[in-house]
Structures are given as C-alpha cells and as structure tokens.
C-alpha cells in the first residue's frame, strides 16, 4: 500500500486553487470548483474529490470540458426548466441549475429541472444539500455519458455508467436526510482509489473482461476492461435504468448506447424534482412526521458492533467534522497524479506541493 499525505483543509484549498487556475478559470470558478471537490473529500467521498482533477485535465486537453461556461436556459415553462450545461465544469453548472430551480420551486411550489450536457456534476449530494438548505425536498436522477463501466443485471459486459440516485429531505430539529449513491455496487472513482492504494475490492463488485467475478480493481481502471455490477441485483439495475431514462433520455436527450465512447470527458444529465413541502398543503404534519419518524428510527437499539443507527447524510457529516479537524488524507499515488496534471495545465507542481505542505 502506498503512503498517504494528510493535508490541512486551508492548505489543500490553497494548493487546489492553483491547480484549477491552470484551466484558465475565472476567480469565482476556481473557488467554486476547488471548494466543491474538497467538500467531496471532506464528506468521505474521495472518489469525487480532488482526485478527479487529472481526468478533468485530460478532458480539457481534448476539448471536452469547457471552463468558464454557464448554464443556458433552453426552455422556461415556469415550474419546468430545461437547461444546457455547455460541457462546463459541473461544479459551476450544477450550482447554477440548482439556484434557478430553487427560486422557481419557491415561486411555484415545485420545479422540475432538466439539465443536460453538464461536465461531471461530482458528488450529487451537494445539490440535494443545496435544496435542503433552502427547505426543499429534492430527487435527482443522473446518467453518465462516458465509457460504459456497469453491466446490466445478468449481462457480461459494461453498457452504462454508475448512474447516481440522490434525494434530500429537510428534517426539523436535525440535519436533513441526504441519500446519495451510485447505482453500481461501487462508484468508479472508488475502484480508482482502491487501484491507487493497491487494495482489492470486496467480493461481488466487479466482473473481468470475460464476465467472471474478480476483486481486482484494475478491470475497472486499465484495459482490458471488465464491468462493475449494479447494487441490489435486479432492483438496483432497474433504478440504474431509470436514472438513464430520466437523467439521460428525458432531461438531456442523450443516453449511453455504444462501445466507442473513449473520450475522457464525463457528461452528466440530471433530472431534479424540487418540492416545497409548505406548498403541498400540510407543512405542520410533514414537519411533525419527519421529525417523529426519524427519532423513532434512530432509537432502534444498535446491533452488536454498531455504535448507533444513523440516517443517510449522517456519515458524510461525521466525516466532514473529523476531516475538517484532522486534515484530508490523500494517497501518494493520487497526489502524484494531481501534481502531474498541474504540470500539464502549465502550473508549477512544486508550488502546488509547497502550498499543500507535501513538498
Ligand atoms: N457525477 C457522477 O457521474 C457520479 C456517478 C456515480 C456516483 N457519484 C457520486 O459518488 C458518491 C459516492 O457514491 P457511493 O455509491 O459510493 O456512496 P455510498 O455507497 O458511500 O453510499 C452513500 C449513501 O449511503 C448513506 N449511508 C452510508 N452509510 C450509512 C449508514 N450506516 N446508515 C445510513 N446511511 C448510510 C450515506 O449517507 C449516503 O447517502 C455519491 O456522492 C454520488 O453522487 C457521482
């Protein structure tokens, strides 16, 4: 296993801002992208944090990621918005799309946001957190246009992406429930992290290039490629298809349907449904029941070896508190890949390492 750097959050910000500046981004884009990626690391989702920068640099070099793009409204039907992300940084496009959708949901009681052609939207939970902070319930169905990496249930090769499903529900008296997961057994970025750390994946996550079960993450990272399996057998597979049909066909008019998608850019389509619980008739009952039910569930006696029952969103908040205090662990391979990407972007890697305190 390789060594790990533990980098203080303020130093990581200083270092990552330098790397993102290499894309030629505006000052506000640098801040938004760096903060969003570091936030993913803070919440424990290293797969969607700063380790994505080398891939973004490759996508940028191919012309598939366009810095300084902004969300464009294609259709404005009041409570329905169709938006185009112009292949811009998903960290910026996702934020702008949610700001528009939140404003409309406040006016109309709900809003359906169909976002297409955004470059990688990162940790989708960030968008549900934005909606929950605005006191809205939200659902997000996301597809991925990139090299197919997930096999259909019963299939022996990869046909689509890790298609995340995400939902947020505000809960009175405690932080919101933020359910946010890839519909694959494991997020692709986590196979990359495992590969970089020299670790094996648990059983049942992956098949090799001949369709046989394997624990070696290389089959998700290096040719010849195998495929990740969907979670929850046919049920998770069904949800993955729904994400493709809603986030892809409906929201962005783009689905995955060929093997020749070897470009480095990652495009996401996202169908978001935002609901103002106050506008739906009985806010008092909603607040009472969400709070009472969550308290009831949390009071379940923990099984042996479990500290306490949690609701979705709690692990990310616990990780954020811990890593903010103790620093963000970044394995040496990932850190080296980030420094190499900086060099390709015309940024002095030694200066980045000095800013992070890893020089
Ligand atoms: N942009 C993209 O193309 C893309 C694609 C795939 C995944 N992603 C992102 O990858 C990230 C990681 O996805 P993942 O599938 O590895 O997530 P995961 O398997 O870690 O599951 C995370 C979810 O499970 C909840 N959870 C975890 N432990 C829990 C417990 N003990 N009790 C209650 N709830 C618990 C978390 O709060 C969270 O909602 C997500 O943020 C997702 O949005 C993005």
Coordinates of N, CA, C and O in Angstrom, one line a residue, residues 122 124 140-144 162-166 180-183 243 268:
X122 N -20.0 15.8 -10.2 CA -19.4 15.5 -8.9 C -20.3 14.7 -8.0 O -21.1 13.9 -8.4
X124 N -23.4 14.2 -6.2 CA -24.7 14.7 -6.4 C -25.4 15.2 -5.1 O -26.2 16.1 -5.1
X140 N -33.1 13.4 -7.4 CA -32.2 13.7 -8.6 C -31.9 12.3 -9.2 O -31.4 11.4 -8.6
X141 N -32.1 12.2 -10.5 CA -31.8 11.0 -11.3 C -30.7 11.5 -12.3 O -31.0 12.4 -13.1
X142 N -29.6 10.7 -12.3 CA -28.5 11.2 -13.1 C -27.9 10.1 -14.0 O -27.8 8.9 -13.5
X143 N -27.7 10.4 -15.2 CA -26.9 9.5 -16.1 C -25.5 10.0 -16.4 O -25.2 11.1 -16.1
X144 N -24.7 9.1 -16.9 CA -23.3 9.4 -17.2 C -23.0 9.1 -18.6 O -23.2 7.9 -19.1
X162 N -22.3 4.7 -13.8 CA -22.6 4.4 -12.4 C -23.9 5.2 -11.9 O -24.2 5.2 -10.7
X163 N -24.6 5.8 -12.8 CA -25.9 6.5 -12.7 C -26.3 6.7 -11.2 O -27.1 5.9 -10.7
X164 N -25.9 7.8 -10.6 CA -26.3 8.0 -9.2 C -27.8 8.4 -9.0 O -28.4 9.1 -9.9
X165 N -28.4 8.0 -7.9 CA -29.7 8.5 -7.5 C -29.5 9.2 -6.1 O -28.8 8.7 -5.3
X166 N -30.1 10.3 -6.0 CA -30.0 11.2 -4.8 C -31.3 11.8 -4.4 O -32.1 12.1 -5.2
X180 N -27.6 9.5 -1.1 CA -26.8 9.8 -2.3 C -25.9 8.7 -2.7 O -24.9 8.5 -2.0
X181 N -26.2 7.9 -3.7 CA -25.4 6.8 -4.0 C -25.4 6.5 -5.5 O -26.3 6.8 -6.3
X182 N -24.3 5.9 -6.0 CA -24.2 5.3 -7.3 C -25.1 4.1 -7.3 O -25.2 3.4 -6.3
X183 N -25.7 3.8 -8.5 CA -26.5 2.5 -8.6 C -25.6 1.3 -8.9 O -26.1 0.2 -9.0
X243 N -32.4 6.0 -14.0 CA -31.6 7.2 -14.0 C -31.2 7.5 -15.4 O -31.1 8.7 -15.8
X268 N -22.8 14.5 -17.6 CA -23.9 14.1 -16.8 C -25.2 14.8 -17.2 O -25.2 16.0 -17.6

